[in-house]
Amino acid sequence: MELGVIGLGRMGQIVVDRTLEAGHDVVAFDLEPEAVATAADAGAEPADSVADLVDRLGDDKCIWLMVPAGAAVDATLEELEGHLDEDDVVVDGGNSYFEDSVRRAESTPAAYLDCGTSGGPAGAHLGFSLMVGGPEWAYDELTPVFDAVATGPDGHERMGPAGSGHYVKMVHNGVEYALMQAYGEGFELLHEGRYDLDLESVASVWNNGAVIRSWLLELCEEAFREEGTDLGDVADRIEGGSTGTWTVQEGLEQEVPLPLIYTALGERFGSRADDGRFSRRLANRLRYGFGRHEVPRRE
Amino acid sequence: MELGVIGLGRMGQIVVDRTLEAGHDVVAFDLEPEAVATAADAGAEPADSVADLVDRLGDDKCIWLMVPAGAAVDATLEELEGHLDEDDVVVDGGNSYFEDSVRRAESTPAAYLDCGTSGGPAGAHLGFSLMVGGPEWAYDELTPVFDAVATGPDGHERMGPAGSGHYVKMVHNGVEYALMQAYGEGFELLHEGRYDLDLESVASVWNNGAVIRSWLLELCEEAFREEGTDLGDVADRIEGGSTGTWTVQEGLEQEVPLPLIYTALGERFGSRADDGRFSRRLANRLRYGFGRHEVPRRE
Amino acid sequence: MELGVIGLGRMGQIVVDRTLEAGHDVVAFDLEPEAVATAADAGAEPADSVADLVDRLGDDKCIWLMVPAGAAVDATLEELEGHLDEDDVVVDGGNSYFEDSVRRAESTPAAYLDCGTSGGPAGAHLGFSLMVGGPEWAYDELTPVFDAVATGPDGHERMGPAGSGHYVKMVHNGVEYALMQAYGEGFELLHEGRYDLDLESVASVWNNGAVIRSWLLELCEEAFREEGTDLGDVADRIEGGSTGTWTVQEGLEQEVPLPLIYTALGERFGSRADDGRFSRRLANRLRYGFGRHEVPRRE
Amino acid sequence: MELGVIGLGRMGQIVVDRTLEAGHDVVAFDLEPEAVATAADAGAEPADSVADLVDRLGDDKCIWLMVPAGAAVDATLEELEGHLDEDDVVVDGGNSYFEDSVRRAESTPAAYLDCGTSGGPAGAHLGFSLMVGGPEWAYDELTPVFDAVATGPDGHERMGPAGSGHYVKMVHNGVEYALMQAYGEGFELLHEGRYDLDLESVASVWNNGAVIRSWLLELCEEAFREEGTDLGDVADRIEGGSTGTWTVQEGLEQEVPLPLIYTALGERFGSRADDGRFSRRLANRLRYGFGRHEVPRRE
């Protein structure tokens, strides 16, 4: 089959490559001509605009968007608007907020599939995990592409109606924050604790048969192998947090407590408090207030 | 080589089976004659007491204890005491507290290896992950047995001196509590949330290529497959907690915050508050005190 | 001066009473005629509709709304709309969401003061703490009323522009959740712990000179005195949570971690999980999966 | 009556002063001669050694220890040992661990009262809150002294047998950590939030009638008044933590979850991680591993 791909960053390029490798045709566009050239080198037909990409696709167009979540998705959909009809299918493979996907599914003339994509750069070789929301017929139509982009037929599934793909991906990311923090606590304790341990070796033996083995733990093993058991000069300020924030907000909405995910998110926020945490500074002043403990001062 | 195994519960039996399958000889003892008979059926030489087991082993004895952590280990070591010398090796493969292992290593006449064992019943086929503490020569001597009982040569490693094997296993279990709770939060939100999702299908697609894929997530998939997407009649009172408690205590000792592990442990404690949480009951009375919110009463 | 009061529930009635006691005139209205009669008995001039109340007030009207947060405020403002001009002042003394107050301040023809009110029924005697947002001139104009309704001149303050009063009150309530939970944890530990303690006596001695003395701790003392040291038949399901939820949402927006407030809010959510916490039920099934721990089943 | 006081730091001096003011006699000793001189200036009879202090007291000696918790208490008791009999009473007014107090009560020849003391320097004027454990007759005998040192007869109470006084004080301190953190979260959100607020003014209006009013909130008000609304140069590294750690350990022992107290304690630990939190550094490396997010590096 034939797939148009808009957005040729690292992830979009992987979609192009895997789709081509599976024997399908790809028409590719990105605002960066170099990215289009890379896709063309891989075997895709280059397009020099969204309109051009649409023209090069036949009827019953299938278009995969792999652009940054937010305004870029809406801008692309706007450009596509006059060129789509109800037999076409648009896939949003980015990290969009699920309520945006519900809204876009309603306003887009084509069928709309929101597709949560997990696996990162490693997906280039293994394929991704794809969580898809939207109409069943559209999901069925895209199945050959999903088979190619995912790890295989087991690596994609229709979760439910519009928004459900990005909803499940949002929760996936919330869990991801908590898992990273859980491993981080364990390794922090081992690092600060009473034995002089080789953490790469710990991660390795855990990855061979232990209950907590996982892909993230393989990445821990890689981290200690490449950075050293004390993680060298890796700093502790953590950026990001949008999907975790959405997950916590949805927990508030559904009245489901998510203490681990919340705590993991809070670690990120706290890591960015460059002037020190106000709450801790107040605690120091209170400790003086009731106990005359000396107030530490900044130099 | 030749291995004595004391303690033939589910885990001890797997040690026997895997050691035999690797072509080694096993002498086996348990307080339950039936368990000894099972081991004998598998090819082990049966012993009818600890003393008898020791007699049947030659010089440079290697003995694997797989008895419940605590008093049973000390009782067994006491029975062994007169029969061991410094060329023998005792392995404690149970979930002992690491400070007990340090103490036992000092007081046992033989070399002592504390061996954290992870993998559960699935280890019967795959082999275990073994985290070993104690003298290097003893670890080397037992290597053929560790190769057999673990997933292979990568499935066991010497962590450091006495106690370090059970120390690393303790932290492993603390992390395990937090990982279970992290997945639990994600699935609880999906279960209570705004889409009607098939959680087995969610777990399955995540296990195929997603960042959070893991063995525990495979067990989640199995759980939903066997119990249904709403987990049927599984109750919510969680027993256990000793290794998690030890992990948190060690975090206090080392002044390392472990909020996720602590929270996961607290969920277990809280799940057993049969008369309701006192703190919540007080909150209800306070809400009446300052806001005249009606106090809910038990029937 | 003269004040119109709309909404004569427990809190509205206290506003009426304290304003009258300070020598001011009050015109009072409520949808419940009985509530109006009570206010009239106290010395207020009764009104039989919003329009009637407005008619009975002269120029430069001051009107205090004490109606439930949400739709009731908007409905009342709609009824008032044609009757107000820019020299009038409307006070919203309820627990409105601060963004609603910002919106209402923009759309209401009169000056608009959002007034967070704390102190509960005890405020009838002591007066309230009032956190006020809105135009300075309007705050100044209402000062005699605020002096009367608050504990006195120190019991009210203009926090800043529109919305700031309800914003500060929202955070006050978030802190309140955490304080209740903090005392709850302490008393729960004392209750479950190793001494047989009289908790009323503990609270009493703490309230006399201890660092943690507070009004909430006085309410704890009252709770144990009236319910007994084990809190009798008080149940543990906690209702409510809107202001706590708003506080956490604002923390997410501002990227400020609020782990204590979040945890206290989560206790409320968790207390309402009538069918058991899904996350705990999954943990039980996982413990079977990796360790063959028996799965507890509902009867 | 007559009281011996050993340990004349800030708190011990207050005990001396308040006991003298109530018309009792005091014999005072400290390792620092200057401290003894200060007590003598206030009207106490100076002693130049523990033995001398004992000699100056008659039969049925009452001795108040106000020395640092831990080794100093044991050392003082050892010095006292030969001089005490069963009609004497020793009070430990420090922050001793309750299990130490149980042990000391058993080994000391005199009656032993463990006396948790709260109120800090402010207690000089107001008197302290005293939580007392030990034999009833000894508590009764010391009542005149407790009346003087506490806020009055309501400011002291016998909690129960040996250890219970320090047990209740330990939990008091755990709650204190959580209360400080709860106020800290609220003020941090107000400080970082969307209004430009005067936090002294917020604390002041809350202290006048709001539900969350308390002595700690009065100390917050003082902090903002003296340091400014942004707390000036107060740093965010928080020392201390022993009583909080004991509280959490007891919670583990009793299987009572104390998430707020634990989190508040963890804030202290985390504030001292001078090289950055290891868990956060690992998270950064993992984010590179699965998402190629750039790894921040220390300069």
mmCIF file of N, CA and C in Angstrom, chain B residues 10 120-121 176 180 184 187-188 191 199 215-216 219-220 222-224 226-227 229-239 267-268 271 276-282 284-287 289-292 295-298, chain C residues 10 120-121 176 180 184 187-188 191 199 215-216 219-220 222-224 226-227 229-239 267-268 271 276-282 284-287 290-292 295-298:
data_model
loop_
_atom_site.group_PDB
_atom_site.id
_atom_site.type_symbol
_atom_site.label_atom_id
_atom_site.label_comp_id
_atom_site.label_asym_id
_atom_site.label_seq_id
_atom_site.Cartn_x
_atom_site.Cartn_y
_atom_site.Cartn_z
ATOM 1 N N ARG B 10 9.118 -25.480 47.272
ATOM 2 C CA ARG B 10 9.054 -25.231 45.832
ATOM 3 C C ARG B 10 10.410 -24.781 45.286
ATOM 4 N N GLY B 120 11.226 -16.665 41.115
ATOM 5 C CA GLY B 120 9.997 -17.374 41.436
ATOM 6 C C GLY B 120 9.869 -18.682 40.679
ATOM 7 N N PRO B 121 8.667 -19.228 40.687
ATOM 8 C CA PRO B 121 8.424 -20.544 40.082
ATOM 9 C C PRO B 121 8.855 -20.593 38.614
ATOM 10 N N GLU B 176 10.785 -3.963 43.581
ATOM 11 C CA GLU B 176 9.667 -4.797 43.096
ATOM 12 C C GLU B 176 8.323 -4.280 43.633
ATOM 13 N N MET B 180 5.339 -2.855 41.104
ATOM 14 C CA MET B 180 3.971 -3.388 41.111
ATOM 15 C C MET B 180 2.960 -2.276 41.329
ATOM 16 N N GLY B 184 0.161 -0.847 38.923
ATOM 17 C CA GLY B 184 -1.176 -0.844 39.517
ATOM 18 C C GLY B 184 -1.859 0.506 39.360
ATOM 19 N N PHE B 187 -2.943 0.880 35.651
ATOM 20 C CA PHE B 187 -4.117 0.079 35.286
ATOM 21 C C PHE B 187 -5.361 0.513 36.064
ATOM 22 N N GLU B 188 -5.175 0.980 37.290
ATOM 23 C CA GLU B 188 -6.348 1.470 38.026
ATOM 24 C C GLU B 188 -6.948 2.672 37.311
ATOM 25 N N HIS B 191 -8.715 1.502 34.292
ATOM 26 C CA HIS B 191 -9.930 0.782 34.668
ATOM 27 C C HIS B 191 -11.047 1.735 35.082
ATOM 28 N N LEU B 199 -7.961 -4.551 29.318
ATOM 29 C CA LEU B 199 -6.633 -4.354 29.918
ATOM 30 C C LEU B 199 -5.631 -5.431 29.505
ATOM 31 N N TRP B 215 8.968 -8.125 32.653
ATOM 32 C CA TRP B 215 8.400 -9.401 33.042
ATOM 33 C C TRP B 215 7.173 -9.197 33.927
ATOM 34 N N LEU B 216 7.231 -8.205 34.825
ATOM 35 C CA LEU B 216 6.049 -7.933 35.653
ATOM 36 C C LEU B 216 4.853 -7.542 34.787
ATOM 37 N N LEU B 219 3.308 -10.518 33.552
ATOM 38 C CA LEU B 219 2.445 -11.115 34.586
ATOM 39 C C LEU B 219 1.126 -10.351 34.702
ATOM 40 N N CYS B 220 1.153 -9.047 34.477
ATOM 41 C CA CYS B 220 -0.113 -8.290 34.431
ATOM 42 C C CYS B 220 -0.991 -8.827 33.298
ATOM 43 N N GLU B 222 -0.970 -11.741 31.948
ATOM 44 C CA GLU B 222 -1.478 -13.046 32.370
ATOM 45 C C GLU B 222 -2.629 -12.893 33.370
ATOM 46 N N ALA B 223 -2.458 -11.926 34.295
ATOM 47 C CA ALA B 223 -3.497 -11.706 35.307
ATOM 48 C C ALA B 223 -4.822 -11.328 34.652
ATOM 49 N N PHE B 224 -4.786 -10.395 33.706
ATOM 50 C CA PHE B 224 -6.039 -9.965 33.056
ATOM 51 C C PHE B 224 -6.605 -11.085 32.182
ATOM 52 N N GLU B 226 -6.375 -14.281 32.764
ATOM 53 C CA GLU B 226 -6.925 -15.362 33.582
ATOM 54 C C GLU B 226 -8.045 -14.915 34.508
ATOM 55 N N GLU B 227 -8.000 -13.644 34.924
ATOM 56 C CA GLU B 227 -9.008 -13.176 35.894
ATOM 57 C C GLU B 227 -10.059 -12.288 35.240
ATOM 58 N N THR B 229 -10.721 -8.554 32.789
ATOM 59 C CA THR B 229 -10.222 -7.175 32.780
ATOM 60 C C THR B 229 -10.531 -6.450 34.073
ATOM 61 N N ASP B 230 -11.503 -6.950 34.863
ATOM 62 C CA ASP B 230 -11.793 -6.315 36.163
ATOM 63 C C ASP B 230 -11.257 -7.149 37.325
ATOM 64 N N LEU B 231 -10.429 -8.112 37.033
ATOM 65 C CA LEU B 231 -9.755 -8.938 38.041
ATOM 66 C C LEU B 231 -10.699 -9.769 38.899
ATOM 67 N N GLY B 232 -11.929 -9.956 38.411
ATOM 68 C CA GLY B 232 -12.862 -10.881 39.044
ATOM 69 C C GLY B 232 -12.990 -10.685 40.541
ATOM 70 N N ASP B 233 -12.776 -11.756 41.281
ATOM 71 C CA ASP B 233 -13.003 -11.699 42.724
ATOM 72 C C ASP B 233 -11.707 -11.549 43.520
ATOM 73 N N VAL B 234 -10.638 -11.134 42.869
ATOM 74 C CA VAL B 234 -9.394 -10.918 43.612
ATOM 75 C C VAL B 234 -9.625 -9.816 44.646
ATOM 76 N N ALA B 235 -9.220 -10.071 45.874
ATOM 77 C CA ALA B 235 -9.447 -9.127 46.969
ATOM 78 C C ALA B 235 -8.283 -8.140 47.069
ATOM 79 N N ASP B 236 -8.422 -7.139 47.933
ATOM 80 C CA ASP B 236 -7.412 -6.071 47.914
ATOM 81 C C ASP B 236 -6.560 -5.992 49.174
ATOM 82 N N ARG B 237 -6.663 -6.986 50.029
ATOM 83 C CA ARG B 237 -5.809 -7.020 51.217
ATOM 84 C C ARG B 237 -4.482 -7.672 50.849
ATOM 85 N N ILE B 238 -3.378 -6.961 51.028
ATOM 86 C CA ILE B 238 -2.070 -7.481 50.613
ATOM 87 C C ILE B 238 -1.253 -7.878 51.837
ATOM 88 N N GLU B 239 -0.823 -9.131 51.854
ATOM 89 C CA GLU B 239 0.011 -9.611 52.958
ATOM 90 C C GLU B 239 1.482 -9.296 52.670
ATOM 91 N N GLU B 267 0.852 0.962 51.222
ATOM 92 C CA GLU B 267 -0.387 0.428 50.646
ATOM 93 C C GLU B 267 -0.701 -0.942 51.257
ATOM 94 N N ARG B 268 0.349 -1.733 51.473
ATOM 95 C CA ARG B 268 0.108 -3.051 52.085
ATOM 96 C C ARG B 268 -0.400 -2.889 53.508
ATOM 97 N N SER B 271 -3.898 -1.677 53.541
ATOM 98 C CA SER B 271 -4.902 -2.630 53.051
ATOM 99 C C SER B 271 -5.375 -3.575 54.146
ATOM 100 N N GLY B 276 -10.931 0.244 59.414
ATOM 101 C CA GLY B 276 -10.872 1.577 58.831
ATOM 102 C C GLY B 276 -9.640 2.289 59.342
ATOM 103 N N ARG B 277 -9.129 3.206 58.543
ATOM 104 C CA ARG B 277 -7.941 3.941 58.920
ATOM 105 C C ARG B 277 -8.290 4.982 59.970
ATOM 106 N N PHE B 278 -7.598 4.945 61.087
ATOM 107 C CA PHE B 278 -7.871 5.861 62.196
ATOM 108 C C PHE B 278 -7.701 7.318 61.748
ATOM 109 N N SER B 279 -6.673 7.555 60.930
ATOM 110 C CA SER B 279 -6.418 8.923 60.465
ATOM 111 C C SER B 279 -7.600 9.466 59.667
ATOM 112 N N ARG B 280 -8.219 8.608 58.871
ATOM 113 C CA ARG B 280 -9.369 9.068 58.086
ATOM 114 C C ARG B 280 -10.576 9.314 58.982
ATOM 115 N N ARG B 281 -10.732 8.470 59.979
ATOM 116 C CA ARG B 281 -11.868 8.637 60.880
ATOM 117 C C ARG B 281 -11.718 9.949 61.650
ATOM 118 N N LEU B 282 -10.481 10.245 62.053
ATOM 119 C CA LEU B 282 -10.256 11.517 62.740
ATOM 120 C C LEU B 282 -10.544 12.689 61.806
ATOM 121 N N ASN B 284 -12.685 12.865 59.486
ATOM 122 C CA ASN B 284 -14.127 13.073 59.400
ATOM 123 C C ASN B 284 -14.654 13.857 60.588
ATOM 124 N N ARG B 285 -14.140 13.533 61.773
ATOM 125 C CA ARG B 285 -14.598 14.249 62.963
ATOM 126 C C ARG B 285 -14.129 15.704 62.928
ATOM 127 N N LEU B 286 -12.929 15.933 62.416
ATOM 128 C CA LEU B 286 -12.427 17.305 62.313
ATOM 129 C C LEU B 286 -13.247 18.106 61.301
ATOM 130 N N ARG B 287 -13.617 17.451 60.204
ATOM 131 C CA ARG B 287 -14.421 18.165 59.210
ATOM 132 C C ARG B 287 -15.764 18.591 59.806
ATOM 133 N N GLY B 289 -15.924 19.297 63.018
ATOM 134 C CA GLY B 289 -15.505 20.315 63.985
ATOM 135 C C GLY B 289 -15.408 21.704 63.384
ATOM 136 N N PHE B 290 -14.829 21.796 62.183
ATOM 137 C CA PHE B 290 -14.666 23.152 61.631
ATOM 138 C C PHE B 290 -15.682 23.487 60.559
ATOM 139 N N GLY B 291 -16.388 22.481 60.038
ATOM 140 C CA GLY B 291 -17.273 22.801 58.931
ATOM 141 C C GLY B 291 -18.669 22.218 59.075
ATOM 142 N N ARG B 292 -18.914 21.535 60.190
ATOM 143 C CA ARG B 292 -20.212 20.891 60.419
ATOM 144 C C ARG B 292 -20.604 19.952 59.275
ATOM 145 N N VAL B 295 -20.853 13.708 60.160
ATOM 146 C CA VAL B 295 -19.907 12.637 60.465
ATOM 147 C C VAL B 295 -20.499 11.306 60.002
ATOM 148 N N PRO B 296 -19.815 10.610 59.080
ATOM 149 C CA PRO B 296 -20.317 9.285 58.693
ATOM 150 C C PRO B 296 -20.116 8.312 59.844
ATOM 151 N N ARG B 297 -21.095 7.464 60.050
ATOM 152 C CA ARG B 297 -21.037 6.502 61.164
ATOM 153 C C ARG B 297 -21.105 5.087 60.606
ATOM 154 N N ARG B 298 -20.435 4.186 61.293
ATOM 155 C CA ARG B 298 -20.565 2.780 60.928
ATOM 156 C C ARG B 298 -21.942 2.285 61.301
ATOM 157 N N ARG C 10 -25.965 28.329 57.051
ATOM 158 C CA ARG C 10 -25.276 28.518 58.322
ATOM 159 C C ARG C 10 -24.301 29.694 58.263
ATOM 160 N N GLY C 120 -15.403 28.435 59.911
ATOM 161 C CA GLY C 120 -16.508 27.528 60.193
ATOM 162 C C GLY C 120 -17.459 28.073 61.233
ATOM 163 N N PRO C 121 -18.285 27.200 61.760
ATOM 164 C CA PRO C 121 -19.329 27.616 62.707
ATOM 165 C C PRO C 121 -18.754 28.358 63.911
ATOM 166 N N GLU C 176 -4.971 22.774 54.836
ATOM 167 C CA GLU C 176 -5.864 22.189 55.843
ATOM 168 C C GLU C 176 -5.962 20.672 55.686
ATOM 169 N N MET C 180 -4.679 18.052 58.660
ATOM 170 C CA MET C 180 -5.550 17.022 59.247
ATOM 171 C C MET C 180 -4.913 15.653 59.126
ATOM 172 N N GLY C 184 -3.609 13.158 61.932
ATOM 173 C CA GLY C 184 -4.188 11.821 61.841
ATOM 174 C C GLY C 184 -3.123 10.739 61.896
ATOM 175 N N PHE C 187 -1.835 10.498 65.553
ATOM 176 C CA PHE C 187 -2.771 9.839 66.473
ATOM 177 C C PHE C 187 -2.996 8.376 66.075
ATOM 178 N N GLU C 188 -2.938 8.083 64.777
ATOM 179 C CA GLU C 188 -3.085 6.679 64.382
ATOM 180 C C GLU C 188 -1.921 5.845 64.936
ATOM 181 N N HIS C 191 -2.459 5.398 68.560
ATOM 182 C CA HIS C 191 -3.581 4.492 68.802
ATOM 183 C C HIS C 191 -3.190 3.036 68.566
ATOM 184 N N LEU C 199 -6.002 9.481 74.288
ATOM 185 C CA LEU C 199 -5.648 10.454 73.246
ATOM 186 C C LEU C 199 -6.186 11.853 73.547
ATOM 187 N N TRP C 215 -5.518 25.241 66.407
ATOM 188 C CA TRP C 215 -6.964 25.120 66.539
ATOM 189 C C TRP C 215 -7.419 23.733 66.101
ATOM 190 N N LEU C 216 -6.817 23.205 65.036
ATOM 191 C CA LEU C 216 -7.189 21.850 64.613
ATOM 192 C C LEU C 216 -6.889 20.832 65.709
ATOM 193 N N LEU C 219 -9.583 20.849 68.065
ATOM 194 C CA LEU C 219 -10.712 20.057 67.555
ATOM 195 C C LEU C 219 -10.439 18.562 67.712
ATOM 196 N N CYS C 220 -9.188 18.156 67.605
ATOM 197 C CA CYS C 220 -8.851 16.747 67.888
ATOM 198 C C CYS C 220 -9.201 16.420 69.340
ATOM 199 N N GLU C 222 -11.350 17.836 71.252
ATOM 200 C CA GLU C 222 -12.811 17.764 71.345
ATOM 201 C C GLU C 222 -13.325 16.437 70.787
ATOM 202 N N ALA C 223 -12.729 16.025 69.660
ATOM 203 C CA ALA C 223 -13.166 14.767 69.029
ATOM 204 C C ALA C 223 -12.982 13.589 69.979
ATOM 205 N N PHE C 224 -11.818 13.503 70.613
ATOM 206 C CA PHE C 224 -11.576 12.373 71.524
ATOM 207 C C PHE C 224 -12.443 12.481 72.774
ATOM 208 N N GLU C 226 -15.445 13.744 72.926
ATOM 209 C CA GLU C 226 -16.847 13.461 72.617
ATOM 210 C C GLU C 226 -17.073 12.060 72.050
ATOM 211 N N GLU C 227 -16.074 11.526 71.354
ATOM 212 C CA GLU C 227 -16.262 10.226 70.686
ATOM 213 C C GLU C 227 -15.545 9.103 71.428
ATOM 214 N N THR C 229 -11.541 7.688 72.984
ATOM 215 C CA THR C 229 -10.165 7.646 72.492
ATOM 216 C C THR C 229 -10.041 6.783 71.249
ATOM 217 N N ASP C 230 -11.017 5.930 70.976
ATOM 218 C CA ASP C 230 -10.969 5.125 69.740
ATOM 219 C C ASP C 230 -11.954 5.646 68.693
ATOM 220 N N LEU C 231 -12.493 6.819 68.908
ATOM 221 C CA LEU C 231 -13.391 7.494 67.970
ATOM 222 C C LEU C 231 -14.692 6.745 67.707
ATOM 223 N N GLY C 232 -15.040 5.819 68.600
ATOM 224 C CA GLY C 232 -16.349 5.169 68.542
ATOM 225 C C GLY C 232 -16.716 4.642 67.175
ATOM 226 N N ASP C 233 -17.861 5.054 66.686
ATOM 227 C CA ASP C 233 -18.372 4.499 65.429
ATOM 228 C C ASP C 233 -18.142 5.429 64.235
ATOM 229 N N VAL C 234 -17.226 6.364 64.383
ATOM 230 C CA VAL C 234 -16.947 7.243 63.245
ATOM 231 C C VAL C 234 -16.371 6.385 62.113
ATOM 232 N N ALA C 235 -16.909 6.550 60.924
ATOM 233 C CA ALA C 235 -16.488 5.748 59.767
ATOM 234 C C ALA C 235 -15.320 6.412 59.056
ATOM 235 N N ASP C 236 -14.748 5.704 58.079
ATOM 236 C CA ASP C 236 -13.503 6.217 57.495
ATOM 237 C C ASP C 236 -13.613 6.655 56.046
ATOM 238 N N ARG C 237 -14.817 6.736 55.539
ATOM 239 C CA ARG C 237 -15.006 7.238 54.173
ATOM 240 C C ARG C 237 -15.092 8.764 54.226
ATOM 241 N N ILE C 238 -14.200 9.432 53.525
ATOM 242 C CA ILE C 238 -14.158 10.891 53.579
ATOM 243 C C ILE C 238 -14.698 11.489 52.286
ATOM 244 N N GLU C 239 -15.685 12.336 52.413
ATOM 245 C CA GLU C 239 -16.260 13.013 51.238
ATOM 246 C C GLU C 239 -15.469 14.290 50.927
ATOM 247 N N GLU C 267 -5.935 10.221 50.043
ATOM 248 C CA GLU C 267 -6.580 9.452 51.114
ATOM 249 C C GLU C 267 -8.101 9.534 50.988
ATOM 250 N N ARG C 268 -8.596 10.716 50.615
ATOM 251 C CA ARG C 268 -10.056 10.840 50.453
ATOM 252 C C ARG C 268 -10.530 9.992 49.295
ATOM 253 N N SER C 271 -10.441 6.397 50.153
ATOM 254 C CA SER C 271 -11.412 5.966 51.166
ATOM 255 C C SER C 271 -12.768 5.637 50.543
ATOM 256 N N GLY C 276 -12.683 -2.017 46.717
ATOM 257 C CA GLY C 276 -11.269 -2.318 46.896
ATOM 258 C C GLY C 276 -10.462 -1.590 45.850
ATOM 259 N N ARG C 277 -9.222 -1.282 46.205
ATOM 260 C CA ARG C 277 -8.350 -0.576 45.277
ATOM 261 C C ARG C 277 -7.875 -1.532 44.195
ATOM 262 N N PHE C 278 -8.077 -1.147 42.958
ATOM 263 C CA PHE C 278 -7.704 -1.997 41.829
ATOM 264 C C PHE C 278 -6.203 -2.284 41.840
ATOM 265 N N SER C 279 -5.414 -1.261 42.183
ATOM 266 C CA SER C 279 -3.958 -1.432 42.196
ATOM 267 C C SER C 279 -3.540 -2.508 43.198
ATOM 268 N N ARG C 280 -4.214 -2.557 44.327
ATOM 269 C CA ARG C 280 -3.878 -3.575 45.324
ATOM 270 C C ARG C 280 -4.297 -4.960 44.857
ATOM 271 N N ARG C 281 -5.427 -5.013 44.203
ATOM 272 C CA ARG C 281 -5.909 -6.307 43.720
ATOM 273 C C ARG C 281 -4.960 -6.853 42.658
ATOM 274 N N LEU C 282 -4.462 -5.953 41.816
ATOM 275 C CA LEU C 282 -3.490 -6.394 40.817
ATOM 276 C C LEU C 282 -2.203 -6.867 41.491
ATOM 277 N N ASN C 284 -1.871 -8.283 44.282
ATOM 278 C CA ASN C 284 -2.067 -9.647 44.793
ATOM 279 C C ASN C 284 -1.907 -10.688 43.698
ATOM 280 N N ARG C 285 -2.457 -10.400 42.535
ATOM 281 C CA ARG C 285 -2.350 -11.362 41.432
ATOM 282 C C ARG C 285 -0.902 -11.481 40.959
ATOM 283 N N LEU C 286 -0.165 -10.347 40.975
ATOM 284 C CA LEU C 286 1.237 -10.385 40.574
ATOM 285 C C LEU C 286 2.060 -11.180 41.583
ATOM 286 N N ARG C 287 1.751 -11.031 42.857
ATOM 287 C CA ARG C 287 2.486 -11.791 43.870
ATOM 288 C C ARG C 287 2.281 -13.293 43.674
ATOM 289 N N PHE C 290 4.645 -14.207 40.435
ATOM 290 C CA PHE C 290 6.086 -14.430 40.564
ATOM 291 C C PHE C 290 6.466 -15.218 41.809
ATOM 292 N N GLY C 291 5.542 -15.354 42.756
ATOM 293 C CA GLY C 291 5.951 -16.014 43.988
ATOM 294 C C GLY C 291 4.978 -17.075 44.466
ATOM 295 N N ARG C 292 3.900 -17.283 43.699
ATOM 296 C CA ARG C 292 2.882 -18.268 44.081
ATOM 297 C C ARG C 292 2.313 -18.004 45.471
ATOM 298 N N VAL C 295 -3.673 -16.113 46.211
ATOM 299 C CA VAL C 295 -4.468 -14.926 45.876
ATOM 300 C C VAL C 295 -5.663 -14.846 46.811
ATOM 301 N N PRO C 296 -5.796 -13.759 47.583
ATOM 302 C CA PRO C 296 -6.989 -13.625 48.422
ATOM 303 C C PRO C 296 -8.203 -13.358 47.533
ATOM 304 N N ARG C 297 -9.301 -13.970 47.869
ATOM 305 C CA ARG C 297 -10.531 -13.819 47.067
ATOM 306 C C ARG C 297 -11.633 -13.220 47.921
ATOM 307 N N ARG C 298 -12.477 -12.439 47.283
ATOM 308 C CA ARG C 298 -13.664 -11.938 47.984
ATOM 309 C C ARG C 298 -14.617 -13.087 48.235
#
